[in-house]
PDB file of C-alpha atoms in Angstrom:
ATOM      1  CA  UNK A   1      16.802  11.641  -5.074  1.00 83.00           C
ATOM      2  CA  UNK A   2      18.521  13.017  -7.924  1.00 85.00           C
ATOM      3  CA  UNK A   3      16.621  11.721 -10.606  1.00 85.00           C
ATOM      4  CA  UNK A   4      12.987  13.786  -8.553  1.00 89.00           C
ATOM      5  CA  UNK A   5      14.509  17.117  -8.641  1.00 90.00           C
ATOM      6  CA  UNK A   6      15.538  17.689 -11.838  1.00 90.00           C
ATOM      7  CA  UNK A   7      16.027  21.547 -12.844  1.00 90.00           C
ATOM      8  CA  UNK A   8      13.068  20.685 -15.384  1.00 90.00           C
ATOM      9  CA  UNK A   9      10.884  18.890 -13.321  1.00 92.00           C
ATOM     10  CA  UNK A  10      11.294  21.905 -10.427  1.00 94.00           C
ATOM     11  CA  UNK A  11      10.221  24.540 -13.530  1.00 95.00           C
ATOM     12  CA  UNK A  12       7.140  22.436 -14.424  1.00 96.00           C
ATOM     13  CA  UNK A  13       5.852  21.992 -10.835  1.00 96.00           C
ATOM     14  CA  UNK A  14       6.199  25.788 -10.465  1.00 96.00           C
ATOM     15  CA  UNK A  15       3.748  26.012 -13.262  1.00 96.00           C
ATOM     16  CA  UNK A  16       1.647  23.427 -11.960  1.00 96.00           C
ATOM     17  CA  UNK A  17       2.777  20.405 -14.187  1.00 97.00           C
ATOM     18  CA  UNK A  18       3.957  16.870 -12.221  1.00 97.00           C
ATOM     19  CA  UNK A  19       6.162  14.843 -14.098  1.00 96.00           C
ATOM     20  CA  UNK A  20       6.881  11.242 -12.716  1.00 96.00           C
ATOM     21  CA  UNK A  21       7.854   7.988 -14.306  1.00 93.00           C
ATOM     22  CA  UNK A  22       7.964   9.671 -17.543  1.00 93.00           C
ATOM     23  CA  UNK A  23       4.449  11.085 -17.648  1.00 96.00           C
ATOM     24  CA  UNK A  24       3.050  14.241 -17.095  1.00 97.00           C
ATOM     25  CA  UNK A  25      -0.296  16.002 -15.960  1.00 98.00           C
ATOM     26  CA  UNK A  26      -1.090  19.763 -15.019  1.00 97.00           C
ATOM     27  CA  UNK A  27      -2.588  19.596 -11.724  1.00 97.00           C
ATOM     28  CA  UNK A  28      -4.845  22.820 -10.619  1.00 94.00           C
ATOM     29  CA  UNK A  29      -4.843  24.786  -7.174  1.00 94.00           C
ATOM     30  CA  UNK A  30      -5.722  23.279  -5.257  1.00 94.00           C
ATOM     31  CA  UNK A  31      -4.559  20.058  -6.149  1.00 97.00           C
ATOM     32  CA  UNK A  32      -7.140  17.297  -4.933  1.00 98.00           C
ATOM     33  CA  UNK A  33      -4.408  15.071  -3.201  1.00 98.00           C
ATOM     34  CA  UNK A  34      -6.512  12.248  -3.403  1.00 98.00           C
ATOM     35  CA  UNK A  35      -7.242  11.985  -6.754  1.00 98.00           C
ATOM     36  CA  UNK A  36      -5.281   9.820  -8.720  1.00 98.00           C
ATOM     37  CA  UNK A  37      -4.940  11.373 -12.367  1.00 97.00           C
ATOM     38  CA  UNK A  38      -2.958   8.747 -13.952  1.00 98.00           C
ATOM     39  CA  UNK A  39      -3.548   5.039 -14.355  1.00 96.00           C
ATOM     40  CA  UNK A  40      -0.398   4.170 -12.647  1.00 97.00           C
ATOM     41  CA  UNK A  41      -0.130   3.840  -9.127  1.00 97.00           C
ATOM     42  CA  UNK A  42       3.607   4.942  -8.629  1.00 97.00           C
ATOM     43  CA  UNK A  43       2.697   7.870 -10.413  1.00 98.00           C
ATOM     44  CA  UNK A  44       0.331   9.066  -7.546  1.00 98.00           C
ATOM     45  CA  UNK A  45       2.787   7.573  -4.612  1.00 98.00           C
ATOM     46  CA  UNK A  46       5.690  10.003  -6.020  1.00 97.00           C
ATOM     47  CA  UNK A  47       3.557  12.785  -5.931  1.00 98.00           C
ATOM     48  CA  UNK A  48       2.787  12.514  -2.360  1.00 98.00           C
ATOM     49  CA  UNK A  49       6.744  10.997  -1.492  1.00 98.00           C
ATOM     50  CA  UNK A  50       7.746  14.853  -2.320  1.00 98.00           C
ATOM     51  CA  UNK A  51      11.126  14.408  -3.616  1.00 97.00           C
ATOM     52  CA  UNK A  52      10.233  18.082  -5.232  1.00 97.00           C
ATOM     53  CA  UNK A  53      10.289  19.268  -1.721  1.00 98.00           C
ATOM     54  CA  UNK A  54      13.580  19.209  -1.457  1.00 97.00           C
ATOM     55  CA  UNK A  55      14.186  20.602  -5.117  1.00 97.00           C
ATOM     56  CA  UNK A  56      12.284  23.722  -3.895  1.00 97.00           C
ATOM     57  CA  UNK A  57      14.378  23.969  -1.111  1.00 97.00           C
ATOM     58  CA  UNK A  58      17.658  23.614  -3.185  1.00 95.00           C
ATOM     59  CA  UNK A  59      16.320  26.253  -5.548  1.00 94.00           C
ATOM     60  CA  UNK A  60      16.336  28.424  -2.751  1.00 96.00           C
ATOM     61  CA  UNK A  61      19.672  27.453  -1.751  1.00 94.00           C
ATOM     62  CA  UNK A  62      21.228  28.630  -4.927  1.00 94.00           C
ATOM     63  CA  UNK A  63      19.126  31.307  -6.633  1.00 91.00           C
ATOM     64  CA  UNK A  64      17.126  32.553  -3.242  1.00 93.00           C
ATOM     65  CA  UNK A  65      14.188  32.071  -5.692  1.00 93.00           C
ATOM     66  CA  UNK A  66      10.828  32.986  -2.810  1.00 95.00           C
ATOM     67  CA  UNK A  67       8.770  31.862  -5.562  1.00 96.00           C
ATOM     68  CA  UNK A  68       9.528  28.316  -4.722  1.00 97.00           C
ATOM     69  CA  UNK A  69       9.340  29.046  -1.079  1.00 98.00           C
ATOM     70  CA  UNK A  70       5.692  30.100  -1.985  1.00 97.00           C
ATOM     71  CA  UNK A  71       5.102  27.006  -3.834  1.00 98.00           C
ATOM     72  CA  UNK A  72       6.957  24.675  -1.729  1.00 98.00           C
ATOM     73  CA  UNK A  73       4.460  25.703   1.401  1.00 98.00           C
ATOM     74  CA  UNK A  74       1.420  25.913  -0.561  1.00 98.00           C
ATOM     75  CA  UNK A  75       1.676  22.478  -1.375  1.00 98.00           C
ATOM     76  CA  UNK A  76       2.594  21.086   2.116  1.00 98.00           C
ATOM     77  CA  UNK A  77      -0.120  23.142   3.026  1.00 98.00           C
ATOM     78  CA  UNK A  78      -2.418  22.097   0.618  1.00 98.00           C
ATOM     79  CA  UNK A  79      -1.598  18.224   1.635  1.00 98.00           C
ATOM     80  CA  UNK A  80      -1.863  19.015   5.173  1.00 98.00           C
ATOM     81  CA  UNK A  81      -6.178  20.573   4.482  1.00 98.00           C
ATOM     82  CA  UNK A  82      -6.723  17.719   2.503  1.00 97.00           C
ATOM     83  CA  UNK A  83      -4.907  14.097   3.641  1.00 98.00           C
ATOM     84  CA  UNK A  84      -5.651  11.581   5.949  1.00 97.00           C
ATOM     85  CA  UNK A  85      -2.660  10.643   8.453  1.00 96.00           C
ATOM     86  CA  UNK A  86      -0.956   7.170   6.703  1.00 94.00           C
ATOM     87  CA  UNK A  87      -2.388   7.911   3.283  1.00 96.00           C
ATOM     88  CA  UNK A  88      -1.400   5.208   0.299  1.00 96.00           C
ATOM     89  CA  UNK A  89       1.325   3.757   2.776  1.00 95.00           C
ATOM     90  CA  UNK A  90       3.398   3.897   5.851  1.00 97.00           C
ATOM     91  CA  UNK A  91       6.223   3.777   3.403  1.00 97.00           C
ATOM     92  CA  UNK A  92       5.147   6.854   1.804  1.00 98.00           C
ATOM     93  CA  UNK A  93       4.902   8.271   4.974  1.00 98.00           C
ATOM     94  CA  UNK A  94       8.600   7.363   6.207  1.00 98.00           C
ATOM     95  CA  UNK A  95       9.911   8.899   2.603  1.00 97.00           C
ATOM     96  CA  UNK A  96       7.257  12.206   3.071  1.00 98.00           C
ATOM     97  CA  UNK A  97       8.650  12.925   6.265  1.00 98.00           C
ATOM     98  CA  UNK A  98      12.332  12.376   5.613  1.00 98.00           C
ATOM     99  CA  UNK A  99      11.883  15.056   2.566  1.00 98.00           C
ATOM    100  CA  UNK A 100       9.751  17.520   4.558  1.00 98.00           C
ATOM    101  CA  UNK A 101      12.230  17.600   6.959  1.00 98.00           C
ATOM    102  CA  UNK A 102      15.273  17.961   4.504  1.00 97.00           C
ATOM    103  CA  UNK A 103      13.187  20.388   2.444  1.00 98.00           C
ATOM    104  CA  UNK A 104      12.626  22.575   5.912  1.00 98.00           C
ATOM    105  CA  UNK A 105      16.190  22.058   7.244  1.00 96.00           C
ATOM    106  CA  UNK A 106      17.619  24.058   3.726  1.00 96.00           C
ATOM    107  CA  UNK A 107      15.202  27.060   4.145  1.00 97.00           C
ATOM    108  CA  UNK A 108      15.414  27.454   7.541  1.00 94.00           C
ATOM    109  CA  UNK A 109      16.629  30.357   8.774  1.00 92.00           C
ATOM    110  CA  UNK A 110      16.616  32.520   6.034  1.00 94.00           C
ATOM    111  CA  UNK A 111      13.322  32.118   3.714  1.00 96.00           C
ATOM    112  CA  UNK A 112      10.524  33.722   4.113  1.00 96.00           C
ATOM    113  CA  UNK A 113       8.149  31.242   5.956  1.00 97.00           C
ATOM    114  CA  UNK A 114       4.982  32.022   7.727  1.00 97.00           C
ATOM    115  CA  UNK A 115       5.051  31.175  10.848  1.00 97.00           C
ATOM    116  CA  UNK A 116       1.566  29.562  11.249  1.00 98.00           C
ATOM    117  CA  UNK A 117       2.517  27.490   8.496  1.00 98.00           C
ATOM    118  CA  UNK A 118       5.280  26.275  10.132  1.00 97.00           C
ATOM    119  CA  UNK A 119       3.042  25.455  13.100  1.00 98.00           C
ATOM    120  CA  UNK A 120       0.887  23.353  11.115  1.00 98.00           C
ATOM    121  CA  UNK A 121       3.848  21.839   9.277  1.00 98.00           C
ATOM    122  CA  UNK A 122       5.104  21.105  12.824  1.00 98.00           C
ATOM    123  CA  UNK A 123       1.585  19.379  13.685  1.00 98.00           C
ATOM    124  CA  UNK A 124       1.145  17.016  11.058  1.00 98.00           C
ATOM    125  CA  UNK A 125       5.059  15.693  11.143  1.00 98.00           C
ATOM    126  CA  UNK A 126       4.180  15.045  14.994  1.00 98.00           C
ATOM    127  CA  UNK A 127       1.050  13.377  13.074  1.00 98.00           C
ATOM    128  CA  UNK A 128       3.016  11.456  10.378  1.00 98.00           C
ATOM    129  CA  UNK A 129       5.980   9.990  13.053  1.00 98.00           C
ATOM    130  CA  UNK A 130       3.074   8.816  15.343  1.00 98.00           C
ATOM    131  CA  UNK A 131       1.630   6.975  12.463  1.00 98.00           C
ATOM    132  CA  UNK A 132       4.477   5.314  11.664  1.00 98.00           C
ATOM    133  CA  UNK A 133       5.258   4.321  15.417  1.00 98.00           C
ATOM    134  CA  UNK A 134       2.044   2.456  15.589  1.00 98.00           C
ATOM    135  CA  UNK A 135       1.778   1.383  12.413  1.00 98.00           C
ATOM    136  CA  UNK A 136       5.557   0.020  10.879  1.00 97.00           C
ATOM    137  CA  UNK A 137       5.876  -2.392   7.907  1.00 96.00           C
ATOM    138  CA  UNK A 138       6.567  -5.715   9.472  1.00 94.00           C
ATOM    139  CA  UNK A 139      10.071  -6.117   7.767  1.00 92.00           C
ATOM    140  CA  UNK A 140      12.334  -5.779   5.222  1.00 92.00           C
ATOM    141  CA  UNK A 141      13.297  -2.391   3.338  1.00 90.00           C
ATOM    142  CA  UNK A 142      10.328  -0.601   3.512  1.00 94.00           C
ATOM    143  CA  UNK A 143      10.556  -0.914   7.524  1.00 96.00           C
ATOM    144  CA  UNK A 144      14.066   0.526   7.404  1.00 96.00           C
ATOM    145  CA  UNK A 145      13.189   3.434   5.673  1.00 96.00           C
ATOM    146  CA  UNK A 146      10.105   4.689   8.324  1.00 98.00           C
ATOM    147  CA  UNK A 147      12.637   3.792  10.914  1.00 98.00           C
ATOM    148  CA  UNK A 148      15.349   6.428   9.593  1.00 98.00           C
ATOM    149  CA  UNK A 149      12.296   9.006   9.244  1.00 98.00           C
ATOM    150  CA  UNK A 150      10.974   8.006  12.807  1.00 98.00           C
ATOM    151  CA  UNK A 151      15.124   8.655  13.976  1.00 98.00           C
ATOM    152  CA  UNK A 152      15.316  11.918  11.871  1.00 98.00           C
ATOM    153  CA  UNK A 153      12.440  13.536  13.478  1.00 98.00           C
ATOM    154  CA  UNK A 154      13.584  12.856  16.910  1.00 98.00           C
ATOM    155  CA  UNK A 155      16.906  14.001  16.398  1.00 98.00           C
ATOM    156  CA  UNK A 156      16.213  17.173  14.272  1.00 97.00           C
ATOM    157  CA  UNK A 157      12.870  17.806  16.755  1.00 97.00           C
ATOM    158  CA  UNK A 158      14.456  17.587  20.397  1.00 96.00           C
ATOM    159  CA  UNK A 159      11.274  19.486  21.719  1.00 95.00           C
ATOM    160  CA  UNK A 160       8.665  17.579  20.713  1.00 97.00           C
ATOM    161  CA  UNK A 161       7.529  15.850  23.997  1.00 96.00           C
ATOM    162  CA  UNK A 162       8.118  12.401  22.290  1.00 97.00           C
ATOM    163  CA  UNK A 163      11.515  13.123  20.748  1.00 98.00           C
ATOM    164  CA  UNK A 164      13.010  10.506  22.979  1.00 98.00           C
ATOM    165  CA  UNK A 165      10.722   8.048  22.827  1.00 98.00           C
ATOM    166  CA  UNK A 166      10.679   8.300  18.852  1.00 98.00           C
ATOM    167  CA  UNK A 167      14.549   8.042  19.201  1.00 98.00           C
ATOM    168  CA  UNK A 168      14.698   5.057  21.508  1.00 97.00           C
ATOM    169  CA  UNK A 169      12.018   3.111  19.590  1.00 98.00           C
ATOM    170  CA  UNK A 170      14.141   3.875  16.270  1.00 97.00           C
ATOM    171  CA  UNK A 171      17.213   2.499  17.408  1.00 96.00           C
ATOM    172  CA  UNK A 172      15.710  -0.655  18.950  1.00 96.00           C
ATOM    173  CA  UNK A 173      14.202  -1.452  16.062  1.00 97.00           C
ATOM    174  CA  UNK A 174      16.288  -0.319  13.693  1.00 96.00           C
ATOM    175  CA  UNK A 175      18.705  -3.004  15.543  1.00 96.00           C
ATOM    176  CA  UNK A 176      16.350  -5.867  15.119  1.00 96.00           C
ATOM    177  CA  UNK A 177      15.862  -4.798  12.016  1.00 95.00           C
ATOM    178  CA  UNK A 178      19.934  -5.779  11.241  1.00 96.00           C
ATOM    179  CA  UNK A 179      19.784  -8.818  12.555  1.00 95.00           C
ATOM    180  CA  UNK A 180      16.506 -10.197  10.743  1.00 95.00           C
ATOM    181  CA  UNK A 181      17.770  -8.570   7.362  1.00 96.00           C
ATOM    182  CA  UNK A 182      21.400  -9.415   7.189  1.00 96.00           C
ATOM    183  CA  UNK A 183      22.923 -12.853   7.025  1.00 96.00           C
ATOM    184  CA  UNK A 184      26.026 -14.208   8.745  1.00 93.00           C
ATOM    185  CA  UNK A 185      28.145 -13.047   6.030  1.00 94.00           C
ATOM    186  CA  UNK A 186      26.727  -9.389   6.066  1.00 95.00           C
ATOM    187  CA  UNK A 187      24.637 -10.133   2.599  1.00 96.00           C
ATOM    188  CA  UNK A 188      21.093  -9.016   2.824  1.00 96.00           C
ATOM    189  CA  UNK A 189      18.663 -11.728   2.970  1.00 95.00           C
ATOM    190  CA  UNK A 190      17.017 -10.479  -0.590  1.00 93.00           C
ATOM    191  CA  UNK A 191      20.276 -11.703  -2.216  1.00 94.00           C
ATOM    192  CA  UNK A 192      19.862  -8.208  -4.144  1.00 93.00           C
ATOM    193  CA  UNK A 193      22.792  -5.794  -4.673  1.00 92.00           C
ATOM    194  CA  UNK A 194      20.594  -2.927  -4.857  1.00 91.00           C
ATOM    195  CA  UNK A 195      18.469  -3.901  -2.065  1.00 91.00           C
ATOM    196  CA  UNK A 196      21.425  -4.506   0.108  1.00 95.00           C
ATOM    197  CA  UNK A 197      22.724  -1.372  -0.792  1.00 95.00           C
ATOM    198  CA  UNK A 198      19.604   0.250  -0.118  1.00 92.00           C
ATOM    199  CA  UNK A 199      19.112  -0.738   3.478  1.00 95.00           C
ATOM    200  CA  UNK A 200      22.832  -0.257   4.101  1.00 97.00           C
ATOM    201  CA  UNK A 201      22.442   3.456   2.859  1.00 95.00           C
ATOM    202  CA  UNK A 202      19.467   4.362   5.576  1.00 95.00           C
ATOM    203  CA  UNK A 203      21.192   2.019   8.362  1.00 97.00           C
ATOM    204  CA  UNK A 204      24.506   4.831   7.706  1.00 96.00           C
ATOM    205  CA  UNK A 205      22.144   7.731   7.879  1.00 96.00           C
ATOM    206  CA  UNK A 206      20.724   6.327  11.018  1.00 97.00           C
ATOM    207  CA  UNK A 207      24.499   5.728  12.544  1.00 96.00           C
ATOM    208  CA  UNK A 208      25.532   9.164  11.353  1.00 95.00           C
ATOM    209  CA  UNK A 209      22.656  11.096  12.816  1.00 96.00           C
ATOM    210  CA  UNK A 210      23.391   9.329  15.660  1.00 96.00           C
ATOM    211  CA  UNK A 211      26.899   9.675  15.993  1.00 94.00           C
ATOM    212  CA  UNK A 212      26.646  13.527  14.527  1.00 95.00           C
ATOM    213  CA  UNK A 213      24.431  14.171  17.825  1.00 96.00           C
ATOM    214  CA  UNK A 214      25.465  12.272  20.550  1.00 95.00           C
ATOM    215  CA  UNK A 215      23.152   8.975  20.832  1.00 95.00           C
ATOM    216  CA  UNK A 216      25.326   5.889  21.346  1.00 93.00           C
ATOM    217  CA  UNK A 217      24.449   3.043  19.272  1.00 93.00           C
ATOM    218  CA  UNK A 218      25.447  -0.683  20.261  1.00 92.00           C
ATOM    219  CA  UNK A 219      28.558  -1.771  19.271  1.00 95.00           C
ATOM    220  CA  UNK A 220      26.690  -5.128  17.365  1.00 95.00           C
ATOM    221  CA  UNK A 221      24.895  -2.575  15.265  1.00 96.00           C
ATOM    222  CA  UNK A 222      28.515  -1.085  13.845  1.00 95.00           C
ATOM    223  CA  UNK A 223      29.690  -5.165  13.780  1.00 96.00           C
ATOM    224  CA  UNK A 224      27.038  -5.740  11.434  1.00 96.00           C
ATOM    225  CA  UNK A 225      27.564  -2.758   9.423  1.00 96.00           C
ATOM    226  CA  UNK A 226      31.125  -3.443   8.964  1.00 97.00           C
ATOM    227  CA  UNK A 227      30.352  -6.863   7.746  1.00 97.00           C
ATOM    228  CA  UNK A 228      27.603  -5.562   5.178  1.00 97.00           C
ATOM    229  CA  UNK A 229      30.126  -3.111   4.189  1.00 97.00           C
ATOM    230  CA  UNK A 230      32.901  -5.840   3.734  1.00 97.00           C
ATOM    231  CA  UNK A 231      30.402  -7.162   1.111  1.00 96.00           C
ATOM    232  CA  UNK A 232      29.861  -3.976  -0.832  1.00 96.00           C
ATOM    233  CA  UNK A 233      33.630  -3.392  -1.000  1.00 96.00           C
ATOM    234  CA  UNK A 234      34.204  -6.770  -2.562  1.00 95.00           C
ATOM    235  CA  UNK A 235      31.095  -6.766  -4.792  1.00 94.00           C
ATOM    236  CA  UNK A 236      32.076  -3.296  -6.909  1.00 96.00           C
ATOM    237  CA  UNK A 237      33.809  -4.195  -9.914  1.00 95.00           C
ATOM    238  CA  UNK A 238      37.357  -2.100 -10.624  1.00 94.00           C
ATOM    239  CA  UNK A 239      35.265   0.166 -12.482  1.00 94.00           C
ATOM    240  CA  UNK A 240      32.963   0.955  -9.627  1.00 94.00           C
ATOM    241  CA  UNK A 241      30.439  -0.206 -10.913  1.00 93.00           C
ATOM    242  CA  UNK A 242      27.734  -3.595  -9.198  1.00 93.00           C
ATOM    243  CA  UNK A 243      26.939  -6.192 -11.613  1.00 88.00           C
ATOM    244  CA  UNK A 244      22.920  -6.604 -10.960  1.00 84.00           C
ATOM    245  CA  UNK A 245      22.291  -9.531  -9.113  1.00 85.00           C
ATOM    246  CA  UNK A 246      18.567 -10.215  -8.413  1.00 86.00           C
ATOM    247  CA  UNK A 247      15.995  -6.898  -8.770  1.00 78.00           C
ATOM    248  CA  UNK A 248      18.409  -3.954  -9.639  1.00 77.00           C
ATOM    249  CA  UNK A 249      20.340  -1.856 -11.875  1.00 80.00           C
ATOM    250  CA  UNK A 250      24.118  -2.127 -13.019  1.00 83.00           C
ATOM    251  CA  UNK A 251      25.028   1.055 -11.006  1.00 89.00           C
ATOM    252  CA  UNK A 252      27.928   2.022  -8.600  1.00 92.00           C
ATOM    253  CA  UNK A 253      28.039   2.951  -4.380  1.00 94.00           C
ATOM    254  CA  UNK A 254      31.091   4.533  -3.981  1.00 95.00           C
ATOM    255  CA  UNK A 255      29.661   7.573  -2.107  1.00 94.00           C
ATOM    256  CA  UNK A 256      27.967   4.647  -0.109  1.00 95.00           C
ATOM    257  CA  UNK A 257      31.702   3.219   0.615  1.00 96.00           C
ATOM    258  CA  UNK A 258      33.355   6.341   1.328  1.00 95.00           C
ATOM    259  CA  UNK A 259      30.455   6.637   4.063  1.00 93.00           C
ATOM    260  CA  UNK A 260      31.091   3.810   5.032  1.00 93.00           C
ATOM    261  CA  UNK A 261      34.929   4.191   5.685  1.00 93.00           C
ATOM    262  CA  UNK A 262      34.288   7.476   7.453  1.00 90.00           C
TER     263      UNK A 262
END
């Protein structure tokens, strides 16, 4: 997410200072994970998403900054001591796990990580994926997103013991999934352009990962995606931008599209 990683927002969380949905508190070390210190929900669901992850990791990436190696462990670390499995939401979960892994897959194998950190870091995404296995929203988008993070795992985690299963389960789901969420004409049931673009975005990264590694998929699953697609095509304006139809933004999905086409 874009918006989460922010060149100033990645400077302030070095220095201990969480800015999310435009407000802002210094957190000390150790930051008590379970204490909310704003008044607004989101606020304390973003912190524990960790979009920043991934900002850490990029800062890496381009600067080879170990600082933010330091700080990006220390606080997976410092979660790990302190939070209950399913914390807040299995949503949060599926959106934690997807950025630890993307965080991990940018430092890896270059920056300097200890390696009985990255046991325990190991450990509690084993954790995490179990919890969502047993423990998925019943439908809709926040069900598709756990799904891609259950899929992720297994695919970027061959040797975990349940890889396969993890896999398997994803896809199956992820399947039924389609076919409650989409209608005939490939519009998501919502009737939201962002929403449908939304679970059209992690039903991609699940069909890429799988395609990228050698899973088959059924061919109903591409059908369906083709169809969905067929919408988004026709619903961007010649400017590229969607007109906001339901809950969303006016905002474009051409990266989506060119996904899509690939």
């Amino acid at each position: 997410d874009a918006d989460e990683i922010q060149p100033a927002r990645m400077a302030g969380i070095l220095a201990g200072c969480f800015e999310f949905n435009g407000e802002t508190h210094a957190l000390p070390d150790p930051i008590d994970w379970l204490t909310n210190p704003s008044r607004d929900v989101e606020w304390h669901i973003l912190l524990h998403k960790f979009y920043y992850a991934v900002g850490l990791s990029q800062a890496w990436q381009h600067d080879g900054d170990a600082h933010a190696v330091q700080r990006w462990s220390q606080l997976i670390d410092g979660w790990i001591a302190q939070t209950p499995v399913g914390f807040i939401a299995a949503d949060v979960t599926g959106r934690r796990v997807q950025n630890w892994i993307y965080s991990l897959h940018g430092l890896l194998p270059n920056a300097p990580i200890d390696a009985a950190f990255l046991r325990r870091m190991l450990h509690s995404l084993h954790d995490q994926v179990e919890f969502l296995c047993a423990n998925l929203t019943p439908k809709r988008n926040h069900r598709t997103l756990e799904l891609l993070a259950i899929f992720l795992a297994g695919v970027v985690f061959p040797e975990f013991e349940r890889a396969a299963a993890w896999r398997e389960l994803a896809l199956h789901e992820t399947l039924a999934n389609v076919r409650a969420d989409l209608l005939p004409d490939g519009v998501h049931c919502e009737l939201s352009t962002d929403y449908h673009h939304l679970a059209v975005r992690n039903w991609l990264q699940v069909r890429r990962l799988a395609s990228d590694n050698g899973y088959g998929v059924p061919r109903e699953f591409d059908r369906a995606l083709e169809t969905a697609l067929e919408f988004s095509l026709h619903v961007h304006q010649p400017s590229g931008v969607v007109p906001s139809f339901s809950d969303g933004d006016v905002r474009g999905f051409l990266p989506l599209l060119a996904q899509g086409a690939a």
